[in-house]
Amino acid sequence: IGVFSIINEECRYPKGNDQSLYNKLLNHLSKSSRFEANKHQVVKHLFNIRHFAGLVQYNVVGFHRKNKNELREEAVNFVRSSGLSLIRILLPEDAASSPDSVVEFASYFSNVCDSLDGVP
């Protein structure tokens, strides 16, 4: 399992957060020769990846938020204000929104697809 797989998995998990992402990175990658996080870095939620060009340090704070599959409020409002009813039903007013007015696109459409399963 690699860094991208872990990030992708954690960002799809509705209750995922930076701390749980960091814990998974440490648990799954600590034995990899390309991943490292010393005691000082762990306290600050930092880790290093050894790339072909050298060692690069990353901070996990904000990773989860930046990598979620979300739509900005402007995009949601644009779709909802369409003159075409077929487009408007993609994001109805009751679609789940996060506190900062962002619709979790992947989760919402996954639920829509599940609800349509078996419809003739």
Coordinates of N, CA and C in Angstrom, one line a residue:
I1 N 0.9 -1.2 0.0 CA 0.0 0.0 0.0 C 0.9 1.2 0.0
G2 N 0.5 2.2 -0.8 CA 1.3 3.4 -0.9 C 0.7 4.7 -0.4
V3 N 1.4 5.8 -0.4 CA 1.0 7.0 0.1 C -0.3 7.5 -0.5
F4 N -0.4 7.4 -1.9 CA -1.6 7.9 -2.6 C -2.8 7.0 -2.2
S5 N -2.6 5.7 -2.1 CA -3.7 4.8 -1.7 C -4.2 5.2 -0.4
I6 N -3.4 5.4 0.6 CA -3.8 5.8 1.9 C -4.5 7.1 1.9
I7 N -4.0 8.1 1.3 CA -4.6 9.4 1.2 C -6.0 9.3 0.6
N8 N -6.1 8.6 -0.5 CA -7.4 8.4 -1.3 C -8.4 7.7 -0.4
E9 N -8.0 6.7 0.3 CA -8.9 5.9 1.2 C -9.4 6.8 2.3
E10 N -8.5 7.5 3.0 CA -8.8 8.3 4.1 C -9.7 9.5 3.7
C11 N -9.5 10.0 2.6 CA -10.3 11.2 2.2 C -11.7 10.8 1.7
R12 N -11.9 9.5 1.4 CA -13.2 9.0 1.1 C -14.0 8.7 2.3
Y13 N -13.3 8.4 3.4 CA -14.0 8.0 4.7 C -14.6 9.3 5.3
P14 N -16.0 9.3 5.5 CA -16.7 10.5 5.9 C -16.2 11.1 7.2
K15 N -15.7 10.2 8.1 CA -15.2 10.7 9.4 C -13.7 10.9 9.5
G16 N -13.0 10.8 8.3 CA -11.6 10.9 8.2 C -11.1 12.3 8.6
N17 N -9.9 12.4 9.0 CA -9.3 13.7 9.4 C -7.8 13.6 9.3
D18 N -7.1 14.7 9.5 CA -5.7 14.7 9.3 C -5.0 13.8 10.3
Q19 N -5.5 13.7 11.5 CA -4.8 12.8 12.5 C -5.0 11.3 12.1
S20 N -6.1 10.9 11.7 CA -6.3 9.5 11.3 C -5.5 9.2 10.0
L21 N -5.4 10.2 9.1 CA -4.6 10.0 7.9 C -3.1 9.8 8.4
Y22 N -2.6 10.7 9.3 CA -1.2 10.6 9.7 C -1.0 9.3 10.4
N23 N -1.9 8.8 11.2 CA -1.7 7.5 11.9 C -1.6 6.4 10.9
K24 N -2.5 6.4 9.9 CA -2.4 5.4 8.8 C -1.1 5.4 8.1
L25 N -0.6 6.6 7.7 CA 0.7 6.8 7.1 C 1.8 6.2 7.9
L26 N 1.8 6.5 9.2 CA 2.8 5.9 10.1 C 2.7 4.4 10.2
N27 N 1.5 3.9 10.4 CA 1.3 2.5 10.6 C 1.7 1.7 9.3
H28 N 1.3 2.2 8.2 CA 1.5 1.4 6.9 C 2.9 1.6 6.3
L29 N 3.5 2.8 6.5 CA 4.7 3.1 5.7 C 6.0 3.2 6.6
S30 N 5.9 3.0 7.9 CA 7.0 3.2 8.7 C 8.2 2.3 8.4
K31 N 8.0 1.2 7.8 CA 9.1 0.3 7.4 C 9.6 0.5 6.0
S32 N 9.0 1.4 5.3 CA 9.4 1.7 3.9 C 10.7 2.5 3.9
S33 N 11.6 2.2 3.0 CA 12.9 3.0 2.9 C 12.6 4.4 2.4
R34 N 11.5 4.6 1.8 CA 11.2 5.9 1.2 C 10.4 6.9 2.1
F35 N 9.9 6.3 3.2 CA 9.1 7.1 4.2 C 9.9 7.2 5.5
E36 N 9.9 8.4 6.1 CA 10.4 8.5 7.4 C 9.8 9.6 8.2
A37 N 9.7 9.4 9.5 CA 9.2 10.4 10.4 C 9.8 10.2 11.8
N38 N 10.7 11.1 12.2 CA 11.4 10.9 13.5 C 10.5 11.5 14.6
K39 N 10.9 11.3 15.8 CA 10.1 11.7 17.0 C 9.7 13.2 16.9
H40 N 10.6 14.0 16.5 CA 10.3 15.5 16.5 C 9.3 15.8 15.4
Q41 N 9.4 15.1 14.3 CA 8.4 15.3 13.2 C 7.0 14.8 13.6
V42 N 7.0 13.6 14.3 CA 5.7 13.1 14.7 C 4.9 14.1 15.5
V43 N 5.6 14.8 16.4 CA 4.9 15.8 17.3 C 4.3 16.9 16.4
K44 N 5.0 17.2 15.4 CA 4.5 18.3 14.5 C 3.7 17.8 13.3
H45 N 3.4 16.5 13.2 CA 2.7 15.9 12.1 C 3.4 16.1 10.8
L46 N 4.7 15.9 10.8 CA 5.5 16.0 9.6 C 6.0 14.6 9.2
F47 N 6.3 14.4 7.9 CA 6.9 13.2 7.5 C 7.7 13.5 6.2
N48 N 8.7 12.7 5.9 CA 9.5 12.8 4.7 C 9.3 11.7 3.8
I49 N 9.3 12.0 2.5 CA 9.3 11.0 1.4 C 10.6 11.2 0.6
R50 N 11.3 10.1 0.4 CA 12.5 10.1 -0.3 C 12.1 9.9 -1.8
H51 N 12.2 11.0 -2.6 CA 11.9 11.0 -4.0 C 13.2 10.8 -4.7
F52 N 13.1 10.6 -6.0 CA 14.3 10.4 -6.9 C 15.2 11.6 -6.8
A53 N 14.7 12.8 -6.5 CA 15.5 14.0 -6.4 C 15.9 14.3 -5.0
G54 N 15.5 13.6 -4.1 CA 16.0 13.8 -2.7 C 14.8 13.7 -1.7
L55 N 15.1 14.1 -0.5 CA 14.2 14.0 0.6 C 13.3 15.2 0.6
V56 N 11.9 15.0 0.7 CA 11.0 16.1 0.7 C 10.1 15.9 2.0
Q57 N 10.0 17.0 2.7 CA 9.2 17.0 4.0 C 7.8 17.5 3.7
Y58 N 6.8 16.8 4.3 CA 5.4 17.1 4.1 C 4.8 17.3 5.5
N59 N 3.8 18.2 5.6 CA 3.0 18.4 6.8 C 1.6 17.9 6.6
V60 N 1.1 17.0 7.4 CA -0.2 16.4 7.2 C -1.3 17.4 7.5
V61 N -1.1 18.4 8.2 CA -2.1 19.4 8.6 C -2.7 20.0 7.3
G62 N -4.0 19.8 7.1 CA -4.7 20.3 5.9 C -4.8 19.3 4.8
F63 N -4.0 18.2 4.8 CA -4.0 17.2 3.8 C -5.4 16.7 3.5
H64 N -6.1 16.3 4.5 CA -7.4 15.7 4.4 C -8.4 16.7 3.7
R65 N -8.4 17.9 4.1 CA -9.3 18.9 3.5 C -9.0 19.2 2.1
K66 N -7.7 19.3 1.8 CA -7.2 19.6 0.4 C -7.5 18.5 -0.6
N67 N -7.6 17.3 -0.1 CA -7.7 16.1 -1.0 C -9.1 15.5 -1.1
K68 N -10.0 16.1 -0.4 CA -11.4 15.6 -0.5 C -12.0 16.0 -1.9
N69 N -12.9 15.2 -2.4 CA -13.5 15.5 -3.7 C -14.7 16.3 -3.4
E70 N -14.5 17.7 -3.4 CA -15.6 18.6 -3.1 C -15.9 19.6 -4.2
L71 N -17.1 20.2 -4.1 CA -17.4 21.2 -5.0 C -17.5 22.5 -4.2
R72 N -17.1 23.6 -4.7 CA -17.2 24.9 -4.1 C -18.6 25.4 -4.2
E73 N -18.9 26.3 -3.2 CA -20.3 26.8 -3.2 C -20.7 27.5 -4.5
E74 N -19.8 28.1 -5.1 CA -20.2 28.8 -6.4 C -20.6 27.8 -7.5
A75 N -19.9 26.6 -7.5 CA -20.3 25.6 -8.5 C -21.6 25.0 -8.1
V76 N -21.9 24.8 -6.8 CA -23.2 24.2 -6.4 C -24.3 25.2 -6.8
N77 N -24.1 26.5 -6.5 CA -25.1 27.5 -6.8 C -25.4 27.6 -8.3
F78 N -24.3 27.4 -9.1 CA -24.4 27.5 -10.6 C -25.3 26.3 -11.1
V79 N -25.0 25.1 -10.6 CA -25.8 23.9 -11.0 C -27.3 24.1 -10.5
R80 N -27.5 24.5 -9.3 CA -28.8 24.7 -8.8 C -29.6 25.7 -9.5
S81 N -29.0 26.7 -10.1 CA -29.7 27.8 -10.7 C -29.9 27.6 -12.2
S82 N -29.6 26.4 -12.7 CA -29.7 26.1 -14.1 C -31.2 26.2 -14.6
G83 N -31.3 26.6 -15.8 CA -32.7 26.6 -16.4 C -33.2 25.2 -16.8
L84 N -32.3 24.2 -16.8 CA -32.7 22.9 -17.1 C -32.9 22.0 -15.9
S85 N -34.1 21.5 -15.8 CA -34.5 20.7 -14.6 C -33.6 19.5 -14.4
L86 N -33.2 18.9 -15.5 CA -32.3 17.7 -15.4 C -31.0 18.1 -14.7
I87 N -30.5 19.2 -14.9 CA -29.3 19.7 -14.3 C -29.5 20.0 -12.8
R88 N -30.6 20.7 -12.5 CA -31.0 21.1 -11.2 C -31.1 19.9 -10.2
I89 N -31.6 18.8 -10.7 CA -31.8 17.6 -9.9 C -30.5 17.0 -9.4
L90 N -29.4 17.3 -10.1 CA -28.1 16.8 -9.7 C -27.7 17.2 -8.3
L91 N -28.1 18.4 -7.9 CA -27.8 18.9 -6.6 C -29.0 19.6 -6.0
P92 N -29.9 18.9 -5.5 CA -31.1 19.5 -4.9 C -30.7 20.3 -3.6
E93 N -31.6 21.1 -3.2 CA -31.4 22.0 -2.0 C -31.1 21.2 -0.7
D94 N -31.6 19.9 -0.7 CA -31.4 19.1 0.6 C -30.1 18.3 0.5
A95 N -29.2 18.5 -0.5 CA -28.0 17.8 -0.6 C -27.1 18.2 0.6
A96 N -26.4 17.2 1.2 CA -25.6 17.5 2.4 C -24.5 18.5 2.1
S97 N -24.4 19.4 3.0 CA -23.4 20.5 2.9 C -22.5 20.5 4.2
S98 N -21.2 20.8 4.0 CA -20.4 20.9 5.2 C -20.5 22.3 5.8
P99 N -19.9 22.5 7.0 CA -20.1 23.8 7.6 C -19.6 25.0 6.8
D100 N -18.6 24.7 6.0 CA -18.1 25.9 5.2 C -18.7 25.9 3.8
S101 N -19.9 25.4 3.6 CA -20.8 25.5 2.4 C -20.1 24.8 1.2
V102 N -19.7 23.6 1.5 CA -19.1 22.8 0.4 C -19.9 21.5 0.3
V103 N -20.3 21.0 -0.8 CA -21.0 19.8 -1.0 C -19.9 18.7 -1.2
E104 N -20.0 17.6 -0.5 CA -19.1 16.5 -0.7 C -19.6 15.7 -1.9
F105 N -19.1 16.0 -3.0 CA -19.5 15.5 -4.3 C -19.5 14.0 -4.4
A106 N -18.4 13.4 -4.1 CA -18.4 11.9 -4.3 C -19.4 11.2 -3.4
S107 N -19.5 11.6 -2.1 CA -20.4 10.9 -1.2 C -21.8 11.1 -1.6
Y108 N -22.1 12.4 -2.1 CA -23.5 12.7 -2.5 C -23.9 11.8 -3.7
F109 N -23.1 11.8 -4.7 CA -23.4 11.0 -5.9 C -23.4 9.5 -5.7
S110 N -22.6 9.1 -4.8 CA -22.6 7.7 -4.4 C -24.0 7.3 -3.8
N111 N -24.5 8.2 -3.0 CA -25.8 8.0 -2.4 C -26.9 8.0 -3.4
V112 N -26.8 9.0 -4.4 CA -27.8 9.1 -5.5 C -27.8 7.8 -6.3
C113 N -26.6 7.4 -6.6 CA -26.5 6.1 -7.4 C -27.1 4.9 -6.7
D114 N -26.8 4.9 -5.4 CA -27.4 3.8 -4.6 C -28.9 3.8 -4.6
S115 N -29.4 5.0 -4.5 CA -30.9 5.1 -4.4 C -31.5 4.8 -5.8
L116 N -30.8 5.0 -6.9 CA -31.3 4.7 -8.2 C -31.1 3.2 -8.6
D117 N -30.4 2.5 -7.8 CA -30.1 1.1 -8.1 C -31.4 0.3 -8.1
G118 N -31.7 -0.4 -9.1 CA -32.9 -1.1 -9.3 C -34.1 -0.4 -9.9
V119 N -33.9 0.9 -10.1 CA -35.0 1.7 -10.8 C -35.0 1.3 -12.2
P120 N -36.2 0.9 -12.8 CA -36.3 0.5 -14.2 C -36.0 1.6 -15.2

